[in-house]
Coordinates of C-alpha atoms in Angstrom, one line a residue:
Chain P
X177 CA 30.7 -23.9 -22.9
X178 CA 32.4 -25.5 -26.2
X179 CA 33.1 -28.8 -25.5
X180 CA 36.3 -31.0 -27.3
X181 CA 36.7 -34.6 -27.1
X182 CA 39.9 -35.7 -27.5
X183 CA 41.4 -39.6 -27.5
X184 CA 41.7 -40.8 -23.9
X185 CA 43.6 -40.8 -21.4
X186 CA 43.1 -36.9 -20.4
X187 CA 46.3 -34.9 -19.3
X188 CA 47.3 -33.7 -16.3
X189 CA 48.5 -29.9 -16.2
X190 CA 48.2 -29.1 -19.6
X191 CA 45.8 -30.5 -22.6
X192 CA 47.4 -29.8 -26.5
X193 CA 44.4 -29.9 -29.7
X194 CA 45.4 -30.6 -32.7
X195 CA 44.0 -31.5 -36.6
X196 CA 40.1 -31.1 -36.3
X197 CA 40.1 -30.2 -32.9
X198 CA 42.4 -27.7 -32.9
X199 CA 40.2 -26.1 -36.9
X200 CA 37.6 -25.5 -34.3
X201 CA 39.4 -23.7 -32.0
X202 CA 40.2 -21.3 -34.3
X203 CA 36.2 -20.7 -35.6
X204 CA 35.5 -20.5 -32.3
X205 CA 37.5 -17.2 -31.9
X206 CA 38.4 -18.7 -28.1
X207 CA 39.0 -15.7 -25.8
X208 CA 42.4 -15.1 -23.8
X209 CA 41.2 -17.2 -20.5
X210 CA 37.8 -17.9 -21.6
X211 CA 36.9 -22.2 -20.2
X212 CA 36.5 -24.5 -22.6
X213 CA 35.7 -28.5 -21.4
X214 CA 37.3 -30.9 -22.8
X215 CA 36.2 -34.7 -22.5
X216 CA 37.8 -37.6 -23.3
X217 CA 35.0 -39.4 -24.2
X218 CA 33.9 -42.2 -21.6
X219 CA 32.7 -39.4 -19.1
X220 CA 35.9 -37.9 -17.3
X221 CA 36.0 -34.5 -18.2
X222 CA 38.5 -31.3 -17.6
X223 CA 37.9 -27.2 -17.7
X224 CA 40.4 -25.5 -19.6
X225 CA 41.3 -21.9 -20.3
X226 CA 44.0 -19.7 -21.7
X227 CA 44.4 -20.9 -25.2
X228 CA 48.1 -20.2 -26.4
X229 CA 48.6 -20.8 -30.3
X230 CA 51.0 -23.0 -31.0
X231 CA 51.6 -22.4 -34.8
X232 CA 48.4 -23.3 -37.0
X233 CA 48.1 -26.7 -36.0
X234 CA 47.5 -26.9 -32.1
X235 CA 46.3 -25.1 -29.8
X236 CA 47.3 -25.6 -25.4
X237 CA 45.1 -25.4 -22.8
X238 CA 46.0 -25.2 -19.3
X239 CA 43.7 -27.9 -17.1
X240 CA 41.3 -26.2 -14.2
X241 CA 40.3 -28.6 -13.0
X242 CA 38.6 -32.5 -13.6
X243 CA 35.3 -33.6 -13.4
X244 CA 33.0 -36.7 -14.0
X245 CA 30.4 -35.4 -16.7
X246 CA 27.5 -33.8 -14.9
X247 CA 25.1 -34.8 -18.6
X248 CA 25.9 -38.6 -18.6
X249 CA 23.2 -41.0 -17.1
X250 CA 24.0 -42.8 -13.9
X251 CA 21.5 -45.5 -16.1
X252 CA 23.4 -47.6 -18.9
X253 CA 20.9 -47.9 -22.1
X254 CA 22.2 -49.9 -24.9
X255 CA 19.4 -49.2 -28.2
X256 CA 19.6 -52.3 -29.8
X257 CA 18.0 -51.5 -33.5
X258 CA 17.5 -53.7 -36.7
X259 CA 19.1 -52.5 -39.4
X260 CA 16.9 -49.6 -41.4
X261 CA 17.4 -48.1 -44.2
X262 CA 20.5 -45.8 -44.1
X263 CA 19.4 -43.0 -43.6
X264 CA 16.7 -43.8 -40.9
X265 CA 19.9 -45.4 -38.9
X266 CA 22.2 -41.9 -39.0
X267 CA 18.8 -40.2 -37.8
X268 CA 18.1 -42.4 -34.9
X269 CA 22.1 -42.1 -33.3
X270 CA 21.9 -38.8 -33.4
X271 CA 18.3 -39.0 -31.8
X272 CA 19.4 -41.6 -29.3
X273 CA 23.0 -40.0 -28.6
X274 CA 20.9 -36.4 -28.0
X275 CA 19.0 -38.3 -25.6
X276 CA 21.4 -39.9 -23.3
X277 CA 22.2 -44.2 -25.4
X278 CA 24.9 -45.4 -23.8
X279 CA 25.5 -46.7 -27.0
X280 CA 24.0 -47.7 -30.4
X281 CA 24.1 -51.6 -31.6
X282 CA 22.8 -52.4 -35.1
X283 CA 22.0 -55.6 -36.4
X284 CA 20.0 -57.9 -39.6
X285 CA 17.3 -59.6 -38.8
X286 CA 14.6 -61.4 -40.6
X287 CA 12.3 -58.5 -42.7
X288 CA 15.5 -56.2 -42.4
X289 CA 14.8 -54.2 -45.9
X290 CA 18.3 -53.1 -45.9
X291 CA 21.6 -55.0 -44.7
X292 CA 24.9 -53.8 -43.5
X293 CA 27.5 -54.5 -46.6
X294 CA 30.4 -56.4 -45.2
X295 CA 32.6 -54.5 -48.2
X296 CA 31.6 -50.9 -46.9
X297 CA 31.1 -51.6 -42.9
X298 CA 34.5 -50.1 -42.0
X299 CA 34.0 -47.2 -43.3
X300 CA 30.4 -46.5 -42.8
X301 CA 31.3 -47.2 -39.2
X302 CA 33.4 -45.1 -39.0
X303 CA 30.9 -42.6 -40.5
X304 CA 28.3 -43.4 -37.6
X305 CA 30.7 -43.0 -34.8
X306 CA 31.1 -39.5 -36.2
X307 CA 27.4 -38.7 -36.9
X308 CA 27.8 -40.0 -32.7
X309 CA 30.4 -37.7 -32.2
X310 CA 29.2 -34.6 -33.2
X311 CA 26.0 -35.4 -31.7
X312 CA 27.5 -35.4 -28.2
X313 CA 29.4 -32.9 -28.3
X314 CA 26.0 -30.2 -29.5
X315 CA 24.1 -32.4 -26.3
X316 CA 27.0 -31.5 -23.9
X317 CA 27.9 -34.9 -23.8
X318 CA 30.8 -36.0 -21.9
X319 CA 30.8 -39.7 -23.7
X320 CA 30.4 -40.7 -27.2
X321 CA 28.1 -43.7 -27.0
X322 CA 30.0 -46.4 -29.3
X323 CA 28.1 -47.9 -32.2
X324 CA 28.0 -50.8 -32.8
X325 CA 27.3 -53.6 -35.4
X326 CA 26.3 -56.8 -35.0
X327 CA 26.2 -60.2 -37.2
X328 CA 23.1 -61.2 -36.0
X329 CA 19.6 -61.6 -35.1
X330 CA 20.9 -64.1 -32.4
X331 CA 23.6 -62.8 -31.4
X332 CA 21.8 -58.9 -30.4
X333 CA 19.3 -61.4 -27.9
X334 CA 21.9 -62.5 -26.4
X335 CA 23.4 -59.8 -25.9
X336 CA 20.8 -57.4 -24.9
X337 CA 19.6 -60.6 -22.8
X338 CA 23.0 -59.5 -20.4
X339 CA 21.6 -56.5 -19.5
X340 CA 19.5 -56.2 -15.7
X341 CA 16.8 -55.3 -17.8
X342 CA 16.4 -56.9 -21.5
X343 CA 12.9 -55.6 -23.0
X344 CA 12.3 -55.8 -26.4
X345 CA 8.9 -53.8 -28.1
X346 CA 6.7 -55.7 -30.3
X347 CA 3.4 -54.3 -31.8
X348 CA 1.6 -57.6 -30.8
X349 CA 2.1 -57.0 -27.3
X350 CA -0.9 -55.9 -26.0
X351 CA -0.3 -55.6 -21.8
X352 CA 2.7 -55.6 -20.7
X353 CA 3.3 -52.8 -20.4
X354 CA 7.1 -50.2 -20.2
X355 CA 5.9 -48.8 -17.2
X356 CA 5.4 -52.5 -15.2
X357 CA 8.9 -53.6 -16.2
X358 CA 10.9 -50.8 -15.0
X359 CA 8.8 -50.6 -12.1
X360 CA 10.0 -54.1 -10.7
X361 CA 13.1 -53.0 -9.3
X362 CA 15.7 -50.8 -9.7
X363 CA 18.2 -51.1 -12.5
X364 CA 21.0 -49.8 -14.2
X365 CA 21.7 -51.2 -16.9
X366 CA 19.2 -51.7 -19.8
X367 CA 18.6 -52.3 -22.8
X368 CA 15.8 -51.9 -25.8
X369 CA 15.3 -53.3 -28.1
X370 CA 13.2 -52.5 -31.5
X371 CA 12.8 -54.2 -34.9
X372 CA 13.5 -53.5 -38.5
X373 CA 10.5 -51.6 -41.2
X374 CA 9.2 -54.8 -41.6
X375 CA 8.3 -55.6 -37.7
X376 CA 10.1 -58.9 -35.8
X377 CA 9.5 -62.5 -36.9
X378 CA 6.8 -64.2 -33.8
X379 CA 9.6 -66.8 -33.7
X380 CA 12.7 -64.2 -33.3
X381 CA 9.7 -62.7 -30.6
X382 CA 10.3 -66.4 -28.7
X383 CA 14.0 -66.7 -28.7
X384 CA 14.2 -63.6 -27.2
X385 CA 12.1 -64.4 -24.4
X386 CA 13.8 -67.7 -24.2
X387 CA 16.9 -65.2 -23.3
X388 CA 15.2 -64.3 -20.5
X389 CA 14.4 -60.5 -22.1
X390 CA 10.7 -58.7 -21.4
X391 CA 8.6 -58.8 -24.2
X392 CA 7.2 -55.2 -23.7
X393 CA 4.3 -52.3 -25.8
X394 CA 5.1 -49.4 -26.5
X395 CA 1.1 -48.4 -26.5
X396 CA -2.1 -48.6 -29.0
X397 CA 0.1 -46.6 -31.7
X398 CA 1.7 -48.3 -34.0
X399 CA 6.0 -46.8 -33.5
X400 CA 7.9 -46.3 -37.4
X401 CA 11.3 -48.3 -36.7
X402 CA 12.7 -44.8 -36.3
X403 CA 10.7 -43.8 -33.8
X404 CA 10.2 -46.7 -31.4
X405 CA 13.6 -46.8 -30.1
X406 CA 13.4 -43.3 -29.4
X407 CA 10.3 -43.2 -27.5
X408 CA 11.9 -46.0 -24.9
X409 CA 15.1 -44.7 -24.5
X410 CA 12.6 -41.2 -23.8
X411 CA 10.4 -42.9 -21.0
X412 CA 13.0 -44.8 -19.7
X413 CA 15.7 -41.9 -18.6
X414 CA 12.1 -40.5 -17.8
X415 CA 11.8 -43.6 -15.5
X416 CA 15.3 -43.4 -14.4
X417 CA 14.7 -39.9 -12.1
X418 CA 16.9 -38.1 -15.6
X419 CA 14.2 -35.4 -16.1
Chain H
X66 CA -6.8 -53.6 -40.6
X67 CA -6.3 -51.3 -43.6
X68 CA -7.7 -47.5 -42.1
X69 CA -9.0 -45.1 -44.0
X70 CA -9.9 -41.2 -42.9
X71 CA -13.4 -39.7 -44.3
X72 CA -14.9 -36.6 -42.8
X73 CA -17.8 -37.0 -40.2
X74 CA -20.3 -37.6 -39.5
X75 CA -19.7 -41.8 -40.1
X76 CA -22.8 -42.6 -41.7
X77 CA -25.3 -45.2 -39.7
X78 CA -25.5 -48.4 -42.3
X79 CA -23.2 -48.0 -45.3
X80 CA -20.1 -46.0 -46.8
X81 CA -19.1 -44.6 -49.6
X82 CA -14.9 -44.2 -50.0
X83 CA -14.1 -42.2 -52.9
X84 CA -11.2 -40.2 -54.6
X85 CA -8.1 -40.7 -53.1
X86 CA -9.7 -43.3 -50.4
X87 CA -11.5 -45.7 -53.0
X88 CA -7.9 -45.8 -55.2
X89 CA -6.3 -46.8 -52.2
X90 CA -8.6 -49.4 -51.2
X91 CA -8.8 -50.9 -55.3
X92 CA -4.8 -50.7 -54.8
X93 CA -4.9 -52.8 -51.1
X94 CA -7.1 -55.5 -53.1
X95 CA -9.2 -55.8 -50.3
X96 CA -10.9 -59.0 -50.4
X97 CA -14.4 -60.0 -50.1
X98 CA -15.5 -60.0 -46.5
X99 CA -12.0 -58.0 -45.3
X100 CA -13.1 -56.0 -42.3
X101 CA -11.3 -52.2 -42.9
X102 CA -11.9 -49.0 -40.4
X103 CA -13.1 -46.2 -41.5
X104 CA -12.5 -43.5 -39.1
X105 CA -13.4 -39.6 -38.8
X106 CA -10.3 -38.3 -37.7
X107 CA -12.2 -37.1 -34.5
X108 CA -11.9 -40.6 -32.3
X109 CA -14.2 -42.3 -33.3
X110 CA -14.5 -44.8 -36.2
X111 CA -16.2 -48.1 -38.0
X112 CA -15.5 -51.6 -38.5
X113 CA -16.6 -52.2 -42.2
X114 CA -16.8 -55.0 -44.3
X115 CA -18.0 -56.4 -48.1
X116 CA -16.1 -53.9 -50.0
X117 CA -18.6 -53.2 -53.4
X118 CA -17.1 -51.3 -56.2
X119 CA -19.0 -48.7 -57.8
X120 CA -17.4 -48.0 -60.9
X121 CA -14.1 -47.2 -60.8
X122 CA -14.6 -43.8 -58.9
X123 CA -16.1 -45.8 -55.1
X124 CA -16.0 -48.6 -52.9
X125 CA -18.8 -49.1 -50.8
X126 CA -18.2 -50.6 -48.4
X127 CA -21.3 -52.3 -45.2
X128 CA -20.8 -50.9 -41.3
X129 CA -20.4 -54.0 -38.9
X130 CA -20.0 -51.8 -35.5
X131 CA -19.4 -48.6 -34.0
X132 CA -16.7 -47.9 -31.5
X133 CA -14.4 -45.5 -29.6
X134 CA -11.4 -45.7 -31.3
X135 CA -9.0 -47.2 -28.8
X136 CA -5.7 -46.4 -29.5
X137 CA -6.2 -42.6 -28.9
X138 CA -4.9 -41.3 -25.3
X139 CA -7.1 -40.0 -22.6
X140 CA -4.8 -37.3 -22.6
X141 CA -4.5 -34.1 -24.6
X142 CA -0.8 -33.1 -25.7
X143 CA -0.5 -30.4 -27.3
X144 CA 2.5 -29.6 -28.9
X145 CA 3.4 -26.3 -29.4
X146 CA 6.4 -25.8 -31.5
X147 CA 8.6 -22.4 -32.1
X148 CA 8.4 -22.1 -35.6
X149 CA 12.0 -25.1 -37.2
X150 CA 13.4 -24.9 -40.8
X151 CA 11.0 -26.8 -42.9
X152 CA 12.2 -30.3 -43.0
X153 CA 11.8 -30.5 -39.3
X154 CA 8.5 -29.3 -38.8
X155 CA 7.3 -32.0 -40.9
X156 CA 9.8 -34.1 -38.7
X157 CA 8.1 -32.8 -35.7
X158 CA 4.2 -33.3 -37.4
X159 CA 4.4 -37.1 -38.5
X160 CA 6.3 -38.5 -34.9
X161 CA 4.0 -35.9 -33.0
X162 CA 1.2 -37.6 -34.5
X163 CA 2.7 -41.2 -34.8
X164 CA 4.1 -40.9 -30.5
X165 CA -0.5 -39.3 -29.8
X166 CA -0.6 -35.9 -30.0
X167 CA -3.8 -34.0 -29.8
X168 CA -1.9 -31.4 -31.7
X169 CA 0.6 -29.9 -33.0
X170 CA 0.6 -25.8 -32.5
X171 CA 3.7 -23.5 -34.7
X172 CA 4.4 -19.8 -34.3
X173 CA 7.2 -17.5 -35.0
X174 CA 9.5 -16.8 -31.9
X175 CA 12.2 -14.3 -31.3
X176 CA 15.5 -16.4 -32.4
X177 CA 13.2 -18.4 -34.8
X178 CA 15.7 -18.8 -38.2
X179 CA 13.1 -19.2 -39.9
X180 CA 9.5 -17.9 -40.1
X181 CA 5.5 -19.5 -41.5
X182 CA 5.3 -16.8 -44.7
X183 CA 1.9 -15.5 -45.1
X184 CA 1.6 -16.1 -48.8
X185 CA 2.6 -19.8 -48.9
X186 CA 1.0 -19.9 -46.0
X187 CA -2.8 -21.9 -47.2
X188 CA -0.5 -24.2 -48.9
X189 CA 2.0 -25.1 -46.6
X190 CA -1.1 -25.3 -43.4
X191 CA -2.9 -27.8 -46.3
X192 CA 0.5 -30.0 -46.5
X193 CA 1.4 -30.5 -43.0
X194 CA -2.0 -31.3 -42.5
X195 CA -1.5 -34.4 -44.8
X196 CA 2.0 -35.2 -43.0
X197 CA -0.4 -35.6 -39.6
X198 CA -3.7 -38.1 -41.7
X199 CA -0.9 -40.5 -43.5
X200 CA 1.0 -41.0 -39.9
X201 CA -2.4 -41.1 -38.1
X202 CA -3.4 -44.2 -40.1
X203 CA 0.5 -46.0 -40.4
X204 CA 0.0 -45.2 -36.2
X205 CA -3.4 -46.5 -36.1
X206 CA -5.0 -43.7 -35.0
X207 CA -8.4 -42.8 -34.6
X208 CA -7.6 -38.5 -34.7
X209 CA -5.9 -36.7 -36.9
X210 CA -3.6 -34.0 -35.2
X211 CA -5.0 -30.4 -36.5
X212 CA -2.0 -28.7 -37.2
X213 CA -2.3 -25.3 -36.1
X214 CA -0.4 -22.2 -36.5
X215 CA -0.6 -19.1 -34.8
X216 CA 1.0 -15.4 -35.6
X217 CA 3.1 -14.7 -32.3
X218 CA 5.0 -16.1 -28.9
X219 CA 2.6 -14.3 -27.2
X220 CA 0.3 -15.8 -28.2
X221 CA 1.3 -19.2 -28.4
X222 CA 1.7 -18.7 -24.4
X223 CA -2.1 -17.8 -23.6
X224 CA -3.0 -20.5 -25.0
X225 CA -0.9 -22.9 -23.8
X226 CA -1.1 -21.8 -20.4
X227 CA -4.9 -22.5 -20.9
X228 CA -4.7 -26.5 -20.2
X229 CA -5.0 -27.8 -16.6
X230 CA -0.2 -28.1 -17.4
X231 CA 0.9 -26.0 -19.2
X232 CA 4.7 -26.7 -19.6
X233 CA 8.2 -24.6 -21.0
X234 CA 11.5 -26.5 -21.7
X235 CA 13.9 -24.5 -20.9
X236 CA 17.7 -25.9 -21.3
X237 CA 18.6 -23.2 -18.5
X238 CA 16.1 -24.5 -16.0
X239 CA 18.4 -27.0 -14.4
X240 CA 16.1 -27.9 -11.1
X241 CA 12.1 -28.2 -12.2
X242 CA 12.0 -31.6 -13.9
X243 CA 8.9 -32.9 -16.0
X244 CA 7.8 -35.5 -13.6
X245 CA 7.6 -32.8 -10.5
X246 CA 5.6 -30.8 -12.6
X247 CA 3.5 -34.1 -13.7
X248 CA 3.4 -35.6 -10.0
X249 CA 1.8 -32.6 -8.9
X250 CA -2.0 -33.2 -9.4
X251 CA -4.2 -35.2 -11.8
X252 CA -4.2 -33.8 -16.0
X253 CA -5.9 -34.2 -18.9
X254 CA -5.0 -31.6 -20.9
X255 CA -1.1 -30.4 -21.1
X256 CA 0.3 -28.3 -23.3
X257 CA 4.1 -28.8 -24.3
X258 CA 6.2 -25.5 -25.4
X259 CA 10.1 -26.1 -26.7
X260 CA 11.7 -22.9 -28.4
X261 CA 13.2 -22.7 -31.7
X262 CA 17.3 -23.3 -32.8
X263 CA 18.6 -20.1 -30.9
X264 CA 17.0 -21.4 -27.7
X265 CA 14.3 -18.9 -26.3
X266 CA 14.9 -16.2 -24.9
X267 CA 14.5 -14.9 -21.3
X268 CA 12.1 -12.6 -21.4
X269 CA 9.9 -14.8 -23.0
X270 CA 10.3 -17.6 -20.4
X271 CA 8.9 -14.7 -17.6
X272 CA 6.3 -14.3 -19.9
X273 CA 5.0 -18.1 -19.5
X274 CA 5.8 -18.0 -16.6
X275 CA 4.5 -14.5 -15.9
X276 CA 1.1 -16.8 -17.9
X277 CA 1.4 -20.1 -14.7
X278 CA 3.2 -22.0 -17.6
X279 CA 5.8 -24.1 -15.4
X280 CA 9.2 -23.4 -16.5
X281 CA 10.6 -27.4 -17.1
X282 CA 14.3 -28.7 -17.8
X283 CA 14.4 -31.7 -20.1
X284 CA 17.7 -33.3 -18.4
X285 CA 21.3 -32.3 -18.3
X286 CA 21.7 -32.5 -22.1
X287 CA 20.9 -30.0 -24.9
X288 CA 18.3 -31.2 -27.0
X289 CA 18.1 -30.2 -30.7
X290 CA 15.0 -27.8 -31.8
X291 CA 13.1 -31.5 -33.1
X292 CA 13.9 -33.5 -30.4
X293 CA 13.0 -31.8 -27.0
X294 CA 9.1 -31.4 -27.9
X295 CA 9.3 -35.8 -28.9
X296 CA 11.0 -36.6 -25.6
X297 CA 8.5 -34.6 -23.6
X298 CA 5.8 -35.9 -25.1
X299 CA 7.0 -39.8 -25.2
X300 CA 8.2 -38.8 -21.5
X301 CA 4.8 -37.5 -21.1
X302 CA 2.7 -40.5 -22.0
X303 CA 4.7 -42.9 -20.6
X304 CA 3.4 -40.9 -17.6
X305 CA -0.1 -41.2 -18.1
X306 CA -0.2 -44.7 -18.2
X307 CA 0.0 -45.0 -22.4
X308 CA 3.0 -47.8 -22.5

């Protein structure tokens, strides 16, 4: 079923799609009575039908039922990734959204090859948020993960440590497994922090440990900076009973 | 530690790196006494040292110790993917290798957008195998997963069903989870079969079921054809105790 995202709150009885959404609805050539889903991007959605064309610019829909999105995980997984090269970041945003991340947060760190530029940041954030929206739509999610940029590694650690389970993945940690961390106690919010192309520095890892994060291994194979967060995210959602 | 792959068998006392390997060793500017790993690409490796330059074309090494590669999973996971567009296939080969796949097998299926062309296949296989070799080296693996192309979907199903656990992921299967399939009994070999961009056909799924494969869900979010196999592979290796 086609999915459309509109800004919250969702109206009670009638929804009017405009702009990009209206164009998309026209491209789909919705049949009379055909049902679609309209989401607020925050986990609530409506089944709608009876698209009536209002001029060229808008499509009007009757709300049939309102529901919580069935495709959202009960566990909130925040993905914290050290700023990678642009194409890798876009890849991670798309895939983490499909897989079910709650939010995607990037930050500069000691060995980052690339850095977010202040000047172009607003424009880039807009682009990244669009990638997340498009992946959310395509994968049938009811929530568009927020993409955020933090100013520093310590800020990322402080935030990530605030989750019920704050986990940092480090290639030199060989024994403490993700499994051991997840099995310890039930969790509803998890943050997963992974390093840049050049790896995290020992001092940075120590900082995270002091902040209360657990330092974990993702196994004996060295994963690229764009592979590690998606591997960890898949495993956490699997462990949480999503599939 | 730098890793080099040579054709098996590994020599007992001395190893000579030639060609691409010798060039790579020179680029690394190995110091006298610096240790490196030489693998046979099939799970055995040697710690070597004392690189002596022999002309410009070869580097000679003394074997210090021979060992089974520590980075190989005890569980053999074969990844069967319906032939996707070229860049997606290359992406899957690279990532599945990093994550720890035993082999990567692709095949044409009913709704595939792209198809392997007979004429150019040998050349493409060589390219794909190089991608696997390079990802194996970079991730510290001791084995280069073999990349294979089968002629048809029924052939893929027949093969995949031969593993101790043959699993097919289908977006219309909503209840039988990967977790339920994996928890059933211990396993040493698993095959994971996923569909093309357009999804698998009901008849194809029925064929797999008749062949003894289990039809599983990867959750309530629709994953792209390049995301599903990597998500499933991550989850299986996590379940198998790899991390």
